[in-house]
Amino acid sequence: KILVTGALGQIGSELVAKLRHLYGNDHVIATDVRNTGHEITRSGPFETLDVTDDKAMFEVAKRYQVDTMIHLAALLSATAEEKPLLAWNLNMGGLVNALEVSRELGCQFFTPSSIGAFGPTTPKDHTPQDTIQRPTTMYGVNKVSGELLCDYYFHKYGLDTRGIRFPGLISYATPPGGGTTDYAVEIYYDAVSQGRYASFIDKGTYMDMMYMPDALDAVVQLMEADPAKLVHRNAFNITAMSVDPEAIAASIRKVIPAFALEYQVDPKRQAIAESWPNFIDASAAASEWGFKAKYDLDGMTRDMLSQISSKEMLARKA
Ligand code: VAH
């Protein structure tokens, strides 16, 4: 049985659907801090759970006898920078509770890290798997601390902890909330609904990105990987592409020729983006558990635009 926290978030809502498809609806217990009525709360077991409540988390995990913990509940980079103490308490308090519950029940454990775990003194191009990590954002401090804490639980208690440093994730199912890379999702929605987009991240700001189906495959692939082959654990660099707003716009114009991109740069999120790498090296994930992204920029663009268009059509009919 798999317990997922943050199950109604950008990654969670699609990962729960995939895990239920793979392992059976009743094997995946979705939890989130409130029940929004999302389809995920009806397609299998759902429990409201505040990850800062350690007793509640233990009670749910024990009741369902979970053997795998997928801990996704967290505040993303931009929100965390606005509310740093809330971010510390939620991101770190939730993580330590999830690790402790997993240790007590002997669960296999996954939690995401991020390219946000790197900072301005990290090599920006071909960012190595093992390198300097001195992030200047609260989110980055949470992610580096989280990576070290997960490795600690592995070395100290033998807990089977595994993690992935996600690039910006792009999806059409559930919009992200409070991320710096969210421009790369908004641009597709606005391209369909308005034929134009004003980006809050500036021209020439390169960041690693990935289409959500590749990110979901990576989680399953890592969790099913042979532990004897894992040299690293928390957390693996993965990426599918390095883009700036202009590159995404050019890809969109292959489908919507008249698409217009302009800029309304948000200095706060621009500063966060500039502290992150341009493109990271994913060779460790490739060699230790066979990671390989399937979607490139144009493939992602075609699927995003067609999926969003059909969603809009359905919404208009409804
Ligand atoms: C964010 N989407 O923007 C998340 C992610 C790499 C970016 O960590 O905060």
Coordinates of C-alpha atoms and ligand atoms in Angstrom, one line a residue:
K1 CA 0.0 0.0 0.0
I2 CA 1.3 3.5 -1.0
L3 CA 0.6 6.6 1.0
V4 CA 0.9 9.9 -1.0
T5 CA 1.0 13.3 0.8
G6 CA 0.2 16.4 -1.2
A7 CA -1.9 14.2 -3.5
L8 CA -3.9 17.1 -4.9
G9 CA -0.9 19.1 -6.0
Q10 CA 0.7 19.5 -9.4
I11 CA 2.7 16.2 -9.2
G12 CA 0.5 14.4 -6.7
S13 CA -2.8 14.5 -8.7
E14 CA -1.2 12.9 -11.7
L15 CA 1.1 10.5 -9.8
V16 CA -1.8 9.1 -7.8
A17 CA -3.7 8.4 -11.0
K18 CA -0.7 6.7 -12.5
L19 CA 0.0 4.6 -9.3
R20 CA -3.6 3.6 -9.1
H21 CA -3.6 2.5 -12.7
L22 CA -0.3 0.5 -12.1
Y23 CA -1.0 -1.0 -8.7
G24 CA -4.8 -0.8 -8.2
N25 CA -7.0 1.9 -6.8
D26 CA -7.2 0.5 -3.3
H27 CA -3.4 0.3 -3.0
V28 CA -2.9 4.0 -3.2
I29 CA -4.0 6.2 -0.3
A30 CA -4.2 9.8 -1.4
T31 CA -4.0 12.5 1.3
D32 CA -4.0 16.2 1.3
V33 CA -4.7 19.0 3.8
R34 CA -8.2 19.5 2.5
N35 CA -10.7 17.6 0.3
T36 CA -11.2 19.8 -2.8
G37 CA -13.6 17.3 -4.5
H38 CA -10.9 16.5 -7.1
E39 CA -11.4 13.2 -9.0
I40 CA -8.5 11.8 -7.0
T41 CA -10.6 12.0 -3.8
R42 CA -13.2 9.7 -5.4
S43 CA -11.1 7.2 -7.5
G44 CA -9.6 5.5 -4.4
P45 CA -9.0 5.9 -0.7
F46 CA -8.6 9.6 0.3
E47 CA -7.9 11.1 3.8
T48 CA -7.5 14.7 4.8
L49 CA -4.1 14.9 6.5
D50 CA -2.0 17.9 7.7
V51 CA 1.6 16.6 7.3
T52 CA 2.7 18.7 10.3
D53 CA 0.5 16.5 12.5
D54 CA 2.8 13.5 13.2
K55 CA 0.2 11.5 15.2
A56 CA -2.4 11.9 12.4
M57 CA 0.1 10.8 9.8
F58 CA 1.1 7.7 11.8
E59 CA -2.5 6.8 12.4
V60 CA -3.4 6.9 8.7
A61 CA -0.2 5.0 7.7
K62 CA -0.8 2.4 10.3
R63 CA -4.5 1.9 9.6
Y64 CA -3.8 1.3 5.9
Q65 CA -0.6 -0.7 6.7
V66 CA 1.4 1.3 4.1
D67 CA 4.8 0.0 2.9
T68 CA 5.6 2.9 0.7
M69 CA 5.6 6.7 1.5
I70 CA 5.5 9.3 -1.4
H71 CA 5.9 12.6 0.4
L72 CA 5.0 15.5 -1.9
A73 CA 3.3 18.0 0.4
A74 CA 5.4 21.2 0.4
L75 CA 5.4 24.9 -0.5
L76 CA 7.1 25.7 -3.7
S77 CA 9.9 28.3 -4.3
A78 CA 8.0 31.6 -4.8
T79 CA 5.5 31.0 -2.0
A80 CA 8.3 29.8 0.3
E81 CA 10.2 33.0 -0.4
E82 CA 7.1 35.1 0.6
K83 CA 6.5 33.0 3.8
P84 CA 9.9 31.6 4.8
L85 CA 9.0 30.5 8.3
L86 CA 5.8 28.8 7.2
A87 CA 7.8 27.1 4.5
W88 CA 10.4 25.9 7.0
N89 CA 7.8 24.5 9.4
L90 CA 5.7 22.9 6.7
N91 CA 8.5 21.7 4.4
M92 CA 10.8 20.4 7.1
G93 CA 8.2 19.5 9.7
G94 CA 6.3 17.5 7.2
L95 CA 9.4 15.8 5.9
V96 CA 10.7 14.7 9.3
N97 CA 7.2 13.4 10.2
A98 CA 7.1 11.4 7.0
L99 CA 10.6 10.0 7.6
E100 CA 9.8 9.1 11.2
V101 CA 6.5 7.3 10.2
S102 CA 8.3 5.5 7.4
R103 CA 11.1 4.5 9.8
E104 CA 8.6 3.1 12.4
L105 CA 6.6 1.2 9.7
G106 CA 9.6 0.2 7.6
C107 CA 8.3 1.9 4.4
Q108 CA 10.2 2.6 1.2
F109 CA 10.4 6.4 0.9
F110 CA 10.3 9.0 -1.9
T111 CA 10.4 12.8 -1.7
P112 CA 11.3 15.3 -4.5
S113 CA 14.2 17.6 -4.4
S114 CA 14.6 20.3 -7.1
I115 CA 17.1 22.2 -9.2
G116 CA 16.3 24.7 -6.6
A117 CA 18.7 22.8 -4.3
F118 CA 21.5 24.5 -6.2
G119 CA 22.6 28.1 -5.7
P120 CA 24.5 30.9 -7.4
T121 CA 27.9 29.3 -6.6
T122 CA 26.9 26.0 -8.2
P123 CA 28.4 25.4 -11.7
K124 CA 25.5 26.6 -13.9
D125 CA 26.1 24.4 -17.0
H126 CA 26.3 20.6 -16.9
T127 CA 25.6 21.0 -13.2
P128 CA 27.2 17.8 -11.7
Q129 CA 25.3 15.2 -9.6
D130 CA 27.8 15.9 -6.7
T131 CA 28.6 19.6 -6.5
I132 CA 28.4 22.8 -4.4
Q133 CA 24.9 23.4 -3.0
R134 CA 24.5 26.8 -1.3
P135 CA 21.0 27.9 -2.4
T136 CA 19.9 31.4 -1.5
T137 CA 16.2 30.7 -1.2
M138 CA 14.3 29.2 1.7
Y139 CA 12.9 26.6 -0.7
G140 CA 16.5 25.7 -1.7
V141 CA 17.5 25.5 2.0
N142 CA 14.6 23.2 2.6
K143 CA 15.6 21.0 -0.4
V144 CA 19.3 20.7 0.5
S145 CA 18.3 20.0 4.1
G146 CA 15.8 17.4 2.9
E147 CA 18.4 15.7 0.7
L148 CA 20.8 15.4 3.7
L149 CA 18.1 14.3 6.1
C150 CA 16.9 11.5 3.7
D151 CA 20.5 10.3 3.2
Y152 CA 20.9 10.4 7.0
Y153 CA 17.8 8.1 7.5
F154 CA 19.3 5.7 4.9
H155 CA 22.8 5.6 6.6
K156 CA 21.6 5.7 10.2
Y157 CA 18.4 3.5 10.0
G158 CA 18.7 1.7 6.7
L159 CA 15.5 3.4 5.5
D160 CA 15.2 2.9 1.7
T161 CA 15.0 6.6 0.9
R162 CA 15.2 7.8 -2.8
G163 CA 14.7 11.2 -4.3
I164 CA 14.8 13.2 -7.6
R165 CA 15.9 16.8 -8.2
F166 CA 13.0 17.8 -10.5
P167 CA 13.4 20.5 -13.1
G168 CA 10.4 22.7 -13.8
L169 CA 7.5 20.4 -14.5
I170 CA 5.0 21.2 -17.2
S171 CA 1.5 19.6 -17.1
Y172 CA -2.0 20.3 -18.4
A173 CA -3.9 18.4 -15.7
T174 CA -3.3 20.4 -12.5
P175 CA -1.7 23.8 -12.6
P176 CA 1.3 24.3 -10.3
G177 CA 1.0 26.7 -7.3
G178 CA 3.7 29.2 -6.3
G179 CA 6.6 27.9 -8.4
T180 CA 9.2 30.0 -10.3
T181 CA 8.9 27.7 -13.4
D182 CA 5.1 28.2 -13.5
Y183 CA 5.6 30.6 -16.4
A184 CA 6.3 27.6 -18.6
V185 CA 2.8 26.2 -17.8
E186 CA 0.9 29.5 -18.0
I187 CA 2.4 30.2 -21.4
Y188 CA 0.6 27.2 -22.9
Y189 CA -2.8 28.0 -21.3
D190 CA -2.6 31.6 -22.5
A191 CA -1.4 30.6 -26.0
V192 CA -4.7 28.6 -26.3
S193 CA -7.0 31.1 -24.6
Q194 CA -5.5 34.4 -25.8
G195 CA -2.8 33.7 -28.4
R196 CA -0.4 35.8 -26.3
Y197 CA 1.5 35.6 -23.0
A198 CA 3.4 38.1 -20.8
S199 CA 6.2 36.1 -19.1
F200 CA 7.3 36.9 -15.5
I201 CA 10.7 35.3 -16.3
D202 CA 13.0 37.2 -18.6
K203 CA 14.2 36.4 -22.1
G204 CA 17.5 34.4 -22.0
T205 CA 16.8 32.9 -18.5
Y206 CA 17.5 29.2 -19.1
M207 CA 16.2 26.5 -16.7
D208 CA 15.8 22.8 -16.9
M209 CA 12.2 21.6 -17.7
M210 CA 10.4 18.3 -18.2
Y211 CA 7.0 17.2 -19.3
M212 CA 5.0 15.7 -16.5
P213 CA 4.6 12.1 -18.0
D214 CA 8.4 11.8 -18.0
A215 CA 8.6 13.0 -14.4
L216 CA 6.0 10.4 -13.3
D217 CA 7.8 7.6 -15.2
A218 CA 11.0 8.6 -13.4
V219 CA 9.4 8.3 -9.9
V220 CA 8.2 4.8 -10.7
Q221 CA 11.4 3.8 -12.4
L222 CA 13.5 5.0 -9.5
M223 CA 11.3 3.3 -6.9
E224 CA 11.4 0.0 -8.8
A225 CA 15.2 0.2 -9.4
D226 CA 17.5 -2.4 -8.0
P227 CA 18.9 -0.8 -4.7
A228 CA 22.3 -2.6 -5.3
K229 CA 22.8 -0.4 -8.3
L230 CA 22.1 2.9 -6.5
V231 CA 25.3 4.8 -5.8
H232 CA 23.3 8.0 -5.1
R233 CA 19.9 8.3 -3.4
N234 CA 19.0 11.8 -2.4
A235 CA 18.7 13.2 -4.8
F236 CA 19.1 12.4 -8.6
N237 CA 19.5 15.1 -11.2
I238 CA 17.1 14.6 -14.1
T239 CA 16.2 16.8 -17.0
A240 CA 14.6 16.7 -20.5
M241 CA 15.5 20.1 -21.9
S242 CA 16.9 23.5 -21.0
V243 CA 14.7 26.4 -22.3
D244 CA 14.1 30.1 -21.9
P245 CA 10.7 31.8 -22.7
E246 CA 11.8 32.5 -26.3
A247 CA 12.5 28.8 -27.0
I248 CA 9.0 27.8 -25.7
A249 CA 7.4 30.6 -27.7
A250 CA 9.2 29.5 -30.9
S251 CA 8.0 25.9 -30.3
I252 CA 4.4 27.2 -29.7
R253 CA 4.5 29.2 -33.0
K254 CA 5.1 25.9 -34.9
V255 CA 1.5 25.1 -33.9
I256 CA 0.0 28.7 -33.4
P257 CA 2.0 30.9 -35.8
A258 CA 0.5 34.1 -34.5
F259 CA 1.4 33.5 -30.9
A260 CA 2.9 36.7 -29.3
L261 CA 5.2 36.7 -26.3
E262 CA 5.9 39.8 -24.2
Y263 CA 7.6 40.3 -20.8
Q264 CA 6.4 41.6 -17.5
V265 CA 9.3 40.4 -15.4
D266 CA 8.7 39.7 -11.7
P267 CA 11.9 40.7 -10.0
K268 CA 11.4 38.3 -7.1
R269 CA 10.9 35.2 -9.2
Q270 CA 13.5 36.4 -11.7
A271 CA 16.0 36.5 -8.9
I272 CA 15.1 33.0 -7.8
A273 CA 15.4 31.7 -11.4
E274 CA 18.8 33.4 -11.9
S275 CA 20.2 31.6 -8.8
W276 CA 19.4 28.2 -10.3
P277 CA 21.5 26.3 -13.0
N278 CA 21.0 26.7 -16.7
F279 CA 21.1 22.9 -17.4
I280 CA 22.1 20.0 -15.2
D281 CA 23.9 16.8 -15.8
A282 CA 21.6 13.7 -15.5
S283 CA 24.2 11.0 -16.2
A284 CA 24.0 9.5 -12.8
A285 CA 20.3 8.8 -13.1
A286 CA 20.8 7.4 -16.6
S287 CA 23.6 5.0 -15.4
E288 CA 22.2 4.0 -12.0
W289 CA 18.5 3.4 -12.9
G290 CA 18.2 3.9 -16.7
F291 CA 16.5 7.3 -16.7
K292 CA 15.7 8.6 -20.2
A293 CA 13.2 11.4 -21.0
K294 CA 10.8 10.7 -23.9
Y295 CA 9.4 14.2 -24.5
D296 CA 11.5 17.0 -26.1
L297 CA 10.3 20.6 -26.4
D298 CA 8.3 20.3 -29.6
G299 CA 6.7 16.9 -28.5
M300 CA 5.7 18.5 -25.2
T301 CA 4.3 21.6 -26.9
R302 CA 2.2 19.6 -29.3
D303 CA 0.7 17.5 -26.5
M304 CA 0.2 20.4 -24.1
L305 CA -1.6 22.6 -26.7
S306 CA -3.9 19.7 -27.9
Q307 CA -4.7 18.6 -24.4
I308 CA -5.5 22.2 -23.2
S309 CA -7.5 22.9 -26.4
S310 CA -9.7 19.8 -25.8
K311 CA -10.1 20.7 -22.1
E312 CA -11.2 24.2 -23.2
M313 CA -13.6 22.7 -25.7
L314 CA -15.1 20.4 -23.0
A315 CA -15.4 23.4 -20.6
R316 CA -17.2 25.4 -23.3
K317 CA -19.7 22.6 -23.9
A318 CA -20.3 22.1 -20.2
Ligands
VAH1 C1 9.3 25.7 -8.4 N1 8.2 24.1 -9.9 O1 9.3 26.5 -9.3 C2 9.1 24.2 -8.7 C3 10.4 23.5 -8.9 C4 12.4 23.5 -10.3 C5 11.2 24.2 -10.0 O2 11.1 23.3 -7.7 O3 9.5 26.0 -7.3

